[in-house]
PDB file of C-alpha atoms in Angstrom:
ATOM      1  CA  MET A   1      13.878 -95.307  11.336  1.00 44.00           C
ATOM      2  CA  VAL A   2      12.659 -91.933   8.680  1.00 49.00           C
ATOM      3  CA  GLU A   3       9.900 -94.446   6.860  1.00 58.00           C
ATOM      4  CA  LYS A   4       8.734 -93.127   3.248  1.00 60.00           C
ATOM      5  CA  GLY A   5       5.409 -92.395   2.661  1.00 64.00           C
ATOM      6  CA  HIS A   6       5.804 -90.056  -0.465  1.00 65.00           C
ATOM      7  CA  SER A   7       7.914 -90.786  -3.818  1.00 63.00           C
ATOM      8  CA  HIS A   8      10.702 -88.771  -3.962  1.00 66.00           C
ATOM      9  CA  GLY A   9      14.588 -87.504  -4.367  1.00 76.00           C
ATOM     10  CA  ASP A  10      16.471 -90.303  -6.291  1.00 83.00           C
ATOM     11  CA  ASN A  11      14.624 -93.277  -5.773  1.00 88.00           C
ATOM     12  CA  ALA A  12      11.101 -91.664  -7.264  1.00 90.00           C
ATOM     13  CA  LYS A  13      13.355 -90.545 -10.333  1.00 92.00           C
ATOM     14  CA  TYR A  14      14.790 -93.926 -11.112  1.00 95.00           C
ATOM     15  CA  TYR A  15      11.280 -95.718 -10.111  1.00 96.00           C
ATOM     16  CA  SER A  16       8.739 -93.853 -12.692  1.00 96.00           C
ATOM     17  CA  LEU A  17      11.136 -93.639 -15.418  1.00 97.00           C
ATOM     18  CA  ARG A  18      11.244 -98.262 -15.069  1.00 97.00           C
ATOM     19  CA  ALA A  19       7.473 -98.080 -15.058  1.00 98.00           C
ATOM     20  CA  GLU A  20       7.281 -95.462 -17.556  1.00 97.00           C
ATOM     21  CA  ALA A  21       9.653 -98.638 -19.628  1.00 98.00           C
ATOM     22  CA  ILE A  22       7.471-101.119 -17.650  1.00 98.00           C
ATOM     23  CA  GLN A  23       4.101 -99.398 -19.714  1.00 98.00           C
ATOM     24  CA  GLU A  24       6.166 -98.620 -22.645  1.00 97.00           C
ATOM     25  CA  LEU A  25       6.796-102.551 -22.828  1.00 98.00           C
ATOM     26  CA  LEU A  26       3.738-104.317 -22.200  1.00 98.00           C
ATOM     27  CA  ILE A  27       1.962-101.591 -24.972  1.00 98.00           C
ATOM     28  CA  GLU A  28       4.429-102.852 -27.107  1.00 97.00           C
ATOM     29  CA  LYS A  29       3.812-106.431 -26.408  1.00 97.00           C
ATOM     30  CA  GLY A  30      -0.147-106.284 -27.062  1.00 97.00           C
ATOM     31  CA  ILE A  31      -0.748-106.148 -23.054  1.00 96.00           C
ATOM     32  CA  CYS A  32      -2.504-103.366 -22.396  1.00 97.00           C
ATOM     33  CA  SER A  33      -2.789 -99.720 -24.006  1.00 98.00           C
ATOM     34  CA  MET A  34      -2.166 -96.376 -22.095  1.00 97.00           C
ATOM     35  CA  ASP A  35      -5.745 -95.613 -22.732  1.00 98.00           C
ATOM     36  CA  ASP A  36      -6.266 -99.403 -20.299  1.00 97.00           C
ATOM     37  CA  ILE A  37      -4.471 -97.399 -18.038  1.00 98.00           C
ATOM     38  CA  LEU A  38      -5.604 -93.859 -18.307  1.00 98.00           C
ATOM     39  CA  THR A  39      -9.002 -95.397 -17.579  1.00 97.00           C
ATOM     40  CA  MET A  40      -8.195 -97.259 -15.502  1.00 95.00           C
ATOM     41  CA  ALA A  41      -6.675 -94.841 -13.483  1.00 97.00           C
ATOM     42  CA  ASP A  42     -10.297 -92.233 -13.539  1.00 96.00           C
ATOM     43  CA  GLN A  43     -11.665 -95.461 -12.237  1.00 93.00           C
ATOM     44  CA  ILE A  44      -9.998 -95.901  -8.999  1.00 93.00           C
ATOM     45  CA  ASP A  45     -10.252 -91.938  -9.010  1.00 95.00           C
ATOM     46  CA  SER A  46     -13.656 -91.790  -8.955  1.00 94.00           C
ATOM     47  CA  ARG A  47     -14.306 -93.986  -5.455  1.00 94.00           C
ATOM     48  CA  SER A  48     -13.685 -91.884  -2.844  1.00 96.00           C
ATOM     49  CA  PRO A  49     -15.203 -92.260   0.799  1.00 97.00           C
ATOM     50  CA  GLU A  50     -19.123 -89.957  -0.353  1.00 97.00           C
ATOM     51  CA  ASP A  51     -19.715 -93.323  -1.449  1.00 97.00           C
ATOM     52  CA  GLY A  52     -19.181 -95.491   1.331  1.00 97.00           C
ATOM     53  CA  ALA A  53     -20.616 -92.935   3.283  1.00 98.00           C
ATOM     54  CA  LYS A  54     -23.749 -92.738   1.464  1.00 98.00           C
ATOM     55  CA  VAL A  55     -24.438 -96.248   1.763  1.00 98.00           C
ATOM     56  CA  LEU A  56     -24.208 -96.977   5.791  1.00 98.00           C
ATOM     57  CA  ALA A  57     -26.494 -93.711   5.956  1.00 98.00           C
ATOM     58  CA  HIS A  58     -28.768 -95.045   4.069  1.00 98.00           C
ATOM     59  CA  ALA A  59     -27.987 -98.456   6.600  1.00 98.00           C
ATOM     60  CA  TRP A  60     -28.780 -96.011   9.308  1.00 98.00           C
ATOM     61  CA  VAL A  61     -32.137 -95.288   7.709  1.00 98.00           C
ATOM     62  CA  ASP A  62     -32.996 -98.012   6.701  1.00 98.00           C
ATOM     63  CA  SER A  63     -32.884-101.230   9.366  1.00 98.00           C
ATOM     64  CA  GLU A  64     -33.337-104.736   6.454  1.00 98.00           C
ATOM     65  CA  TYR A  65     -30.627-103.078   4.113  1.00 98.00           C
ATOM     66  CA  LYS A  66     -28.768-102.767   7.082  1.00 98.00           C
ATOM     67  CA  ALA A  67     -29.438-106.561   7.866  1.00 98.00           C
ATOM     68  CA  ARG A  68     -29.053-107.053   4.242  1.00 98.00           C
ATOM     69  CA  LEU A  69     -25.723-104.433   3.378  1.00 98.00           C
ATOM     70  CA  LEU A  70     -24.570-107.272   7.255  1.00 98.00           C
ATOM     71  CA  ALA A  71     -24.912-110.624   5.611  1.00 98.00           C
ATOM     72  CA  ASP A  72     -23.966-109.659   1.936  1.00 97.00           C
ATOM     73  CA  ALA A  73     -21.660-106.535   1.029  1.00 97.00           C
ATOM     74  CA  GLU A  74     -21.636-107.420  -2.520  1.00 95.00           C
ATOM     75  CA  THR A  75     -25.701-107.989  -3.474  1.00 96.00           C
ATOM     76  CA  ALA A  76     -26.963-104.997  -1.312  1.00 97.00           C
ATOM     77  CA  LEU A  77     -24.306-102.418  -2.546  1.00 97.00           C
ATOM     78  CA  MET A  78     -25.337-103.424  -6.182  1.00 96.00           C
ATOM     79  CA  GLU A  79     -29.184-102.472  -5.190  1.00 97.00           C
ATOM     80  CA  LEU A  80     -27.395 -98.981  -5.055  1.00 97.00           C
ATOM     81  CA  GLY A  81     -25.886 -99.347  -8.124  1.00 95.00           C
ATOM     82  CA  TYR A  82     -22.450-100.309  -7.122  1.00 95.00           C
ATOM     83  CA  ASP A  83     -20.925-103.102  -8.759  1.00 90.00           C
ATOM     84  CA  LEU A  84     -17.341-104.306  -7.883  1.00 88.00           C
ATOM     85  CA  PRO A  85     -15.605-105.494  -9.981  1.00 83.00           C
ATOM     86  CA  GLU A  86     -14.986-109.051 -10.515  1.00 79.00           C
ATOM     87  CA  THR A  87     -11.128-109.171  -9.664  1.00 79.00           C
ATOM     88  CA  ALA A  88     -12.675-107.498  -6.062  1.00 84.00           C
ATOM     89  CA  PRO A  89     -11.338-109.246  -2.685  1.00 88.00           C
ATOM     90  CA  LYS A  90     -14.713-110.355  -1.106  1.00 93.00           C
ATOM     91  CA  LEU A  91     -15.994-106.779   1.281  1.00 96.00           C
ATOM     92  CA  THR A  92     -17.506-107.338   4.556  1.00 97.00           C
ATOM     93  CA  VAL A  93     -19.187-104.439   6.371  1.00 98.00           C
ATOM     94  CA  LEU A  94     -19.267-104.621  10.496  1.00 98.00           C
ATOM     95  CA  GLU A  95     -21.973-102.905  12.771  1.00 98.00           C
ATOM     96  CA  ASN A  96     -20.055-100.985  15.423  1.00 98.00           C
ATOM     97  CA  THR A  97     -22.699-101.018  18.744  1.00 97.00           C
ATOM     98  CA  ASP A  98     -23.138 -99.453  22.203  1.00 97.00           C
ATOM     99  CA  ASP A  99     -20.678-102.331  23.253  1.00 97.00           C
ATOM    100  CA  VAL A 100     -18.152-103.753  20.229  1.00 98.00           C
ATOM    101  CA  HIS A 101     -15.967-101.417  18.692  1.00 98.00           C
ATOM    102  CA  ASN A 102     -14.007-102.209  15.067  1.00 98.00           C
ATOM    103  CA  MET A 103     -11.463-101.063  13.537  1.00 98.00           C
ATOM    104  CA  ALA A 104      -9.129-102.488   9.820  1.00 98.00           C
ATOM    105  CA  VAL A 105      -5.788-102.260   9.472  1.00 97.00           C
ATOM    106  CA  CYS A 106      -4.177-104.511   7.461  1.00 94.00           C
ATOM    107  CA  THR A 107      -0.764-105.453   8.860  1.00 93.00           C
ATOM    108  CA  LEU A 108       0.527-106.788   6.204  1.00 88.00           C
ATOM    109  CA  CYS A 109       0.967-104.493   3.465  1.00 86.00           C
ATOM    110  CA  SER A 110      -2.284-101.510   2.940  1.00 90.00           C
ATOM    111  CA  CYS A 111      -5.241-104.324   1.539  1.00 92.00           C
ATOM    112  CA  TYR A 112      -8.569-101.637   2.050  1.00 95.00           C
ATOM    113  CA  PRO A 113     -12.110-101.561   0.700  1.00 95.00           C
ATOM    114  CA  ARG A 114     -10.758 -99.223  -2.024  1.00 93.00           C
ATOM    115  CA  ALA A 115     -14.377-100.818  -4.430  1.00 92.00           C
ATOM    116  CA  ILE A 116     -15.752 -98.595  -2.529  1.00 95.00           C
ATOM    117  CA  ILE A 117     -14.091 -95.763  -0.540  1.00 96.00           C
ATOM    118  CA  GLY A 118     -11.378 -95.795  -2.960  1.00 95.00           C
ATOM    119  CA  ARG A 119      -7.579 -95.269  -2.264  1.00 95.00           C
ATOM    120  CA  PRO A 120      -6.427 -95.490   1.944  1.00 95.00           C
ATOM    121  CA  PRO A 121      -5.247 -93.104   3.848  1.00 96.00           C
ATOM    122  CA  ALA A 122      -1.594 -92.578   3.986  1.00 94.00           C
ATOM    123  CA  TRP A 123      -1.047 -93.380   7.407  1.00 96.00           C
ATOM    124  CA  TYR A 124      -3.477 -96.623   6.393  1.00 96.00           C
ATOM    125  CA  LYS A 125      -0.139 -98.029   4.864  1.00 93.00           C
ATOM    126  CA  GLY A 126       2.146 -96.337   7.439  1.00 92.00           C
ATOM    127  CA  LEU A 127       4.040 -98.374   9.530  1.00 92.00           C
ATOM    128  CA  ALA A 128       3.114 -97.018  13.029  1.00 95.00           C
ATOM    129  CA  TYR A 129      -0.236 -98.086  11.980  1.00 96.00           C
ATOM    130  CA  ARG A 130       0.257-101.308  10.821  1.00 95.00           C
ATOM    131  CA  SER A 131       2.664-102.211  13.669  1.00 95.00           C
ATOM    132  CA  ARG A 132       1.109-100.817  16.818  1.00 96.00           C
ATOM    133  CA  VAL A 133      -2.564-101.065  16.080  1.00 96.00           C
ATOM    134  CA  VAL A 134      -2.462-104.953  17.166  1.00 96.00           C
ATOM    135  CA  VAL A 135      -0.731-104.398  20.318  1.00 95.00           C
ATOM    136  CA  ASP A 136      -1.653-101.657  21.951  1.00 95.00           C
ATOM    137  CA  PRO A 137      -5.105-100.350  20.399  1.00 97.00           C
ATOM    138  CA  ARG A 138      -6.942 -97.768  22.357  1.00 97.00           C
ATOM    139  CA  GLY A 139      -3.703 -95.767  22.537  1.00 96.00           C
ATOM    140  CA  VAL A 140      -4.208 -95.322  18.416  1.00 97.00           C
ATOM    141  CA  LEU A 141      -7.560 -94.493  18.370  1.00 98.00           C
ATOM    142  CA  LYS A 142      -6.698 -91.623  21.155  1.00 97.00           C
ATOM    143  CA  GLU A 143      -3.892 -90.123  18.931  1.00 97.00           C
ATOM    144  CA  PHE A 144      -7.398 -89.786  15.999  1.00 97.00           C
ATOM    145  CA  GLY A 145      -8.806 -88.242  18.823  1.00 96.00           C
ATOM    146  CA  THR A 146     -11.661 -90.858  19.695  1.00 97.00           C
ATOM    147  CA  GLU A 147     -12.167 -92.062  23.693  1.00 95.00           C
ATOM    148  CA  LEU A 148     -14.366 -95.146  24.407  1.00 96.00           C
ATOM    149  CA  ASP A 149     -15.367 -95.976  27.776  1.00 95.00           C
ATOM    150  CA  GLU A 150     -13.386 -98.929  28.947  1.00 95.00           C
ATOM    151  CA  SER A 151     -16.712-101.490  28.894  1.00 96.00           C
ATOM    152  CA  ILE A 152     -16.916-101.041  25.173  1.00 97.00           C
ATOM    153  CA  GLU A 153     -14.327-104.282  23.499  1.00 98.00           C
ATOM    154  CA  VAL A 154     -12.564-102.931  20.522  1.00 98.00           C
ATOM    155  CA  ARG A 155     -11.494-105.724  17.649  1.00 98.00           C
ATOM    156  CA  VAL A 156      -9.323-105.239  15.591  1.00 98.00           C
ATOM    157  CA  ILE A 157      -9.394-107.062  11.719  1.00 97.00           C
ATOM    158  CA  ASP A 158      -6.606-107.815  10.212  1.00 96.00           C
ATOM    159  CA  SER A 159      -7.507-107.080   6.549  1.00 94.00           C
ATOM    160  CA  SER A 160      -6.170-109.624   3.595  1.00 88.00           C
ATOM    161  CA  ALA A 161      -5.642-109.813  -0.600  1.00 84.00           C
ATOM    162  CA  ASP A 162      -8.715-111.340   0.042  1.00 87.00           C
ATOM    163  CA  PHE A 163     -11.213-110.138   3.172  1.00 92.00           C
ATOM    164  CA  ARG A 164     -11.968-106.007   3.338  1.00 95.00           C
ATOM    165  CA  TYR A 165     -13.993-104.252   5.689  1.00 97.00           C
ATOM    166  CA  LEU A 166     -15.890-101.540   5.945  1.00 98.00           C
ATOM    167  CA  ILE A 167     -17.176-100.210   9.269  1.00 98.00           C
ATOM    168  CA  LEU A 168     -20.159 -98.776  10.013  1.00 98.00           C
ATOM    169  CA  PRO A 169     -19.802 -96.281  13.002  1.00 98.00           C
ATOM    170  CA  LYS A 170     -22.406 -96.143  15.671  1.00 98.00           C
ATOM    171  CA  ARG A 171     -25.479 -93.297  14.420  1.00 98.00           C
ATOM    172  CA  PRO A 172     -24.725 -90.699  17.073  1.00 97.00           C
ATOM    173  CA  ALA A 173     -27.507 -89.909  18.820  1.00 94.00           C
ATOM    174  CA  GLY A 174     -29.606 -86.243  18.103  1.00 94.00           C
ATOM    175  CA  THR A 175     -30.155 -87.387  14.233  1.00 96.00           C
ATOM    176  CA  GLU A 176     -33.034 -88.725  14.228  1.00 94.00           C
ATOM    177  CA  GLU A 177     -34.586 -86.156  12.677  1.00 94.00           C
ATOM    178  CA  MET A 178     -31.934 -85.872  10.133  1.00 96.00           C
ATOM    179  CA  SER A 179     -32.368 -86.506   6.090  1.00 97.00           C
ATOM    180  CA  GLU A 180     -29.865 -89.523   4.223  1.00 97.00           C
ATOM    181  CA  GLU A 181     -28.127 -86.504   3.022  1.00 96.00           C
ATOM    182  CA  GLU A 182     -27.238 -84.956   6.122  1.00 96.00           C
ATOM    183  CA  LEU A 183     -26.409 -87.747   7.745  1.00 97.00           C
ATOM    184  CA  ALA A 184     -23.805 -89.315   5.179  1.00 98.00           C
ATOM    185  CA  LYS A 185     -21.949 -86.448   5.157  1.00 96.00           C
ATOM    186  CA  LEU A 186     -21.371 -87.054   9.541  1.00 97.00           C
ATOM    187  CA  ILE A 187     -19.233 -90.290   8.008  1.00 98.00           C
ATOM    188  CA  THR A 188     -16.645 -89.982   7.852  1.00 97.00           C
ATOM    189  CA  GLN A 189     -13.502 -91.653   6.115  1.00 98.00           C
ATOM    190  CA  GLU A 190     -11.699 -92.475   9.687  1.00 98.00           C
ATOM    191  CA  SER A 191     -15.189 -93.695  11.284  1.00 98.00           C
ATOM    192  CA  MET A 192     -15.625 -96.624   8.316  1.00 98.00           C
ATOM    193  CA  ILE A 193     -12.281 -97.489   9.380  1.00 98.00           C
ATOM    194  CA  GLY A 194     -13.088 -97.026  12.632  1.00 98.00           C
ATOM    195  CA  VAL A 195     -10.585 -95.407  14.348  1.00 98.00           C
ATOM    196  CA  GLY A 196     -12.868 -92.161  14.383  1.00 97.00           C
ATOM    197  CA  LEU A 197     -16.423 -91.808  15.528  1.00 97.00           C
ATOM    198  CA  ALA A 198     -19.176 -90.343  13.257  1.00 98.00           C
ATOM    199  CA  VAL A 199     -19.179 -87.162  13.541  1.00 96.00           C
ATOM    200  CA  SER A 200     -22.164 -85.489  16.023  1.00 93.00           C
ATOM    201  CA  PRO A 201     -24.886 -82.668  14.734  1.00 87.00           C
ATOM    202  CA  GLU A 202     -23.129 -80.632  17.154  1.00 84.00           C
ATOM    203  CA  GLN A 203     -19.825 -80.963  16.275  1.00 84.00           C
ATOM    204  CA  THR A 204     -21.027 -80.388  12.740  1.00 79.00           C
ATOM    205  CA  LYS A 205     -22.393 -77.045  14.473  1.00 72.00           C
ATOM    206  CA  SER A 206     -19.027 -75.817  15.771  1.00 63.00           C
ATOM    207  CA  ILE A 207     -17.172 -76.431  12.987  1.00 54.00           C
TER     208      ILE A 207
ATOM    209  CA  MET B   1      10.669-114.280  13.381  1.00 63.00           C
ATOM    210  CA  PRO B   2       8.440-112.022  11.293  1.00 75.00           C
ATOM    211  CA  LYS B   3       9.356-111.440   7.755  1.00 81.00           C
ATOM    212  CA  VAL B   4       9.494-107.759   6.851  1.00 84.00           C
ATOM    213  CA  HIS B   5       5.938-106.974   6.509  1.00 84.00           C
ATOM    214  CA  ASP B   6       4.589-108.596   8.235  1.00 86.00           C
ATOM    215  CA  ARG B   7       3.759-105.199  10.703  1.00 86.00           C
ATOM    216  CA  GLY B   8       1.697-106.676  13.022  1.00 86.00           C
ATOM    217  CA  GLY B   9       3.468-105.984  16.527  1.00 85.00           C
ATOM    218  CA  TRP B  10       7.116-104.765  15.681  1.00 85.00           C
ATOM    219  CA  PRO B  11       8.086-102.852  18.009  1.00 85.00           C
ATOM    220  CA  ASN B  12       7.571 -99.309  16.896  1.00 89.00           C
ATOM    221  CA  GLU B  13       7.020 -95.990  18.738  1.00 88.00           C
ATOM    222  CA  ASP B  14       6.068 -93.555  16.187  1.00 91.00           C
ATOM    223  CA  PRO B  15       3.295 -91.476  16.225  1.00 93.00           C
ATOM    224  CA  ILE B  16       0.573 -91.843  13.290  1.00 92.00           C
ATOM    225  CA  ASP B  17       1.504 -88.834  10.637  1.00 92.00           C
ATOM    226  CA  HIS B  18      -1.166 -88.184   9.336  1.00 91.00           C
ATOM    227  CA  SER B  19      -0.162 -85.741   7.027  1.00 90.00           C
ATOM    228  CA  GLU B  20      -1.254 -86.503   3.134  1.00 89.00           C
ATOM    229  CA  HIS B  21       0.425 -85.883  -0.116  1.00 84.00           C
ATOM    230  CA  GLU B  22      -1.087 -85.308  -3.524  1.00 86.00           C
ATOM    231  CA  MET B  23      -0.388 -88.370  -5.746  1.00 91.00           C
ATOM    232  CA  GLU B  24       2.811 -87.433  -7.710  1.00 94.00           C
ATOM    233  CA  GLU B  25       1.456 -88.849 -11.996  1.00 96.00           C
ATOM    234  CA  TRP B  26       3.090 -91.535 -11.791  1.00 96.00           C
ATOM    235  CA  GLU B  27       2.252 -93.535  -8.979  1.00 96.00           C
ATOM    236  CA  ARG B  28      -1.340 -92.754 -10.050  1.00 97.00           C
ATOM    237  CA  LYS B  29      -0.470 -94.840 -13.775  1.00 97.00           C
ATOM    238  CA  VAL B  30       1.331 -97.449 -11.322  1.00 97.00           C
ATOM    239  CA  ASP B  31      -1.950 -97.762 -10.001  1.00 96.00           C
ATOM    240  CA  ALA B  32      -4.078 -97.967 -12.139  1.00 97.00           C
ATOM    241  CA  LEU B  33      -1.400-100.997 -13.917  1.00 97.00           C
ATOM    242  CA  ASN B  34      -1.750-102.445 -10.794  1.00 94.00           C
ATOM    243  CA  GLY B  35      -5.664-102.542 -11.463  1.00 93.00           C
ATOM    244  CA  VAL B  36      -5.225-103.510 -15.534  1.00 96.00           C
ATOM    245  CA  LEU B  37      -3.002-106.490 -15.388  1.00 96.00           C
ATOM    246  CA  GLY B  38      -5.269-107.976 -12.275  1.00 93.00           C
ATOM    247  CA  GLU B  39      -7.911-107.259 -15.036  1.00 92.00           C
ATOM    248  CA  ARG B  40      -5.702-109.265 -17.510  1.00 93.00           C
ATOM    249  CA  GLY B  41      -5.004-111.807 -14.828  1.00 92.00           C
ATOM    250  CA  LEU B  42      -1.471-111.785 -14.575  1.00 93.00           C
ATOM    251  CA  LYS B  43      -1.095-110.690 -11.235  1.00 91.00           C
ATOM    252  CA  THR B  44      -3.228-110.557  -7.868  1.00 88.00           C
ATOM    253  CA  SER B  45      -3.328-108.889  -5.155  1.00 85.00           C
ATOM    254  CA  ASP B  46      -1.593-111.274  -3.039  1.00 85.00           C
ATOM    255  CA  GLN B  47       1.202-112.324  -5.552  1.00 90.00           C
ATOM    256  CA  LEU B  48       1.713-108.405  -5.392  1.00 90.00           C
ATOM    257  CA  ARG B  49       2.379-108.420  -1.507  1.00 87.00           C
ATOM    258  CA  ARG B  50       4.319-112.219  -1.957  1.00 90.00           C
ATOM    259  CA  ALA B  51       6.254-110.415  -4.685  1.00 93.00           C
ATOM    260  CA  ILE B  52       6.521-106.995  -2.089  1.00 92.00           C
ATOM    261  CA  GLU B  53       8.412-109.483   1.217  1.00 89.00           C
ATOM    262  CA  SER B  54      10.776-111.033  -0.973  1.00 92.00           C
ATOM    263  CA  MET B  55      12.537-107.711  -0.725  1.00 93.00           C
ATOM    264  CA  ASP B  56      15.309-107.300   1.979  1.00 92.00           C
ATOM    265  CA  LEU B  57      14.438-105.299   5.201  1.00 90.00           C
ATOM    266  CA  GLU B  58      16.521-102.562   3.961  1.00 92.00           C
ATOM    267  CA  THR B  59      14.445-102.408  -0.249  1.00 91.00           C
ATOM    268  CA  TYR B  60      11.236-102.311   2.064  1.00 90.00           C
ATOM    269  CA  GLU B  61      12.084 -99.497   4.453  1.00 88.00           C
ATOM    270  CA  SER B  62      13.736 -97.077   2.193  1.00 91.00           C
ATOM    271  CA  LEU B  63      11.233 -97.620  -0.811  1.00 93.00           C
ATOM    272  CA  ALA B  64       8.308 -95.600  -0.345  1.00 92.00           C
ATOM    273  CA  TYR B  65       4.726 -96.957  -1.226  1.00 92.00           C
ATOM    274  CA  TYR B  66       4.291 -96.717  -4.990  1.00 95.00           C
ATOM    275  CA  GLU B  67       8.504 -97.404  -6.044  1.00 96.00           C
ATOM    276  CA  LYS B  68       7.511-101.082  -4.019  1.00 94.00           C
ATOM    277  CA  TRP B  69       4.877-101.228  -6.105  1.00 95.00           C
ATOM    278  CA  THR B  70       6.584-100.861  -9.161  1.00 97.00           C
ATOM    279  CA  ALA B  71       9.704-103.365  -7.956  1.00 96.00           C
ATOM    280  CA  ALA B  72       6.808-105.777  -7.264  1.00 96.00           C
ATOM    281  CA  MET B  73       5.200-105.671 -10.636  1.00 96.00           C
ATOM    282  CA  GLU B  74       8.633-106.170 -12.245  1.00 97.00           C
ATOM    283  CA  MET B  75       8.829-109.336 -10.887  1.00 96.00           C
ATOM    284  CA  LEU B  76       5.807-110.366 -10.908  1.00 96.00           C
ATOM    285  CA  LEU B  77       5.862-109.386 -15.227  1.00 97.00           C
ATOM    286  CA  VAL B  78       9.600-110.959 -15.044  1.00 97.00           C
ATOM    287  CA  GLU B  79       9.169-114.312 -13.634  1.00 96.00           C
ATOM    288  CA  GLN B  80       6.080-115.196 -16.246  1.00 95.00           C
ATOM    289  CA  GLY B  81       7.837-114.317 -19.179  1.00 96.00           C
ATOM    290  CA  ILE B  82       6.522-111.248 -20.829  1.00 97.00           C
ATOM    291  CA  MET B  83       9.174-109.267 -20.548  1.00 97.00           C
ATOM    292  CA  THR B  84      12.873-109.917 -19.748  1.00 98.00           C
ATOM    293  CA  THR B  85      15.088-107.295 -17.155  1.00 98.00           C
ATOM    294  CA  ASP B  86      17.134-106.245 -19.996  1.00 98.00           C
ATOM    295  CA  GLU B  87      14.183-105.143 -21.802  1.00 98.00           C
ATOM    296  CA  ILE B  88      13.115-102.899 -18.817  1.00 98.00           C
ATOM    297  CA  ASP B  89      16.638-101.153 -18.549  1.00 97.00           C
ATOM    298  CA  ALA B  90      16.796-100.616 -21.782  1.00 97.00           C
ATOM    299  CA  LYS B  91      13.735 -98.858 -22.319  1.00 97.00           C
ATOM    300  CA  MET B  92      15.294 -96.789 -19.804  1.00 96.00           C
ATOM    301  CA  LYS B  93      18.067 -95.862 -20.861  1.00 96.00           C
ATOM    302  CA  THR B  94      15.976 -95.248 -24.593  1.00 96.00           C
ATOM    303  CA  LEU B  95      13.968 -92.973 -22.154  1.00 95.00           C
ATOM    304  CA  GLU B  96      15.884 -91.099 -20.156  1.00 92.00           C
ATOM    305  CA  GLN B  97      18.277 -89.675 -23.906  1.00 92.00           C
ATOM    306  CA  GLY B  98      14.929 -88.724 -24.436  1.00 88.00           C
ATOM    307  CA  LYS B  99      14.139 -86.686 -21.727  1.00 81.00           C
ATOM    308  CA  LYS B 100      17.620 -84.706 -22.268  1.00 74.00           C
TER     309      LYS B 100
END
């Protein structure tokens, strides 16, 4: 089966025009302006995995902050200046430990902690990930180059329109001397979804 | 039998496709419009998903991500009486002629 994530061809031509028509009608009817749409687009663009990495690196260095983040992510994010929109679904941060590895999916669609780390990667929205990860999480992890010890329990967390999850990856060994800023660079988008691990300092040297 | 969107555990042997593509400007606007409509109380994520779920299998699998969103938003706006399909068709025609 050929899956279409990216828009192209006749469908794209039709739907891009249809979307434009819908926007124009909304503007004519006074429901919103083009400026509202573009401002929102800029606002969405402004969130990226770096924002999440900054927060999670802070949790690595400050255990009290980490406890607050795990207990009530939205309030803890506010401490760092991230005021999530009122319409944003509830966000929960789950910690990966020596015993438990969490990974997030949205089997129904593409729900993702967009309010803090931006738009999801294409594979996250794709049918292969959504179908397979709940059946064979370790197999999927391997495709991301992530191999976990058999003793670690893997938990696949299904997101929804109302609940989103951000994964706090395990802090790699040998990072005790690193600054918060350096640590944030180890936290990748994949590690915040749980399909990857935080980059180890050795890996950064070899890059 | 689960509905078209309910993909957990569906038979699928495709490898994960890691490729990314640059978002087109119209996709970026659709993405933003979804947020604007949310702010205006004209849709929730659940409603958008429900509209996407109501597609038949062929449509669901043949449309790209933001194409589905466009179709779903149209469904919700028409349902709420904010605009009609005829209005959208007419506007589309005008836009098309303007581009020729």
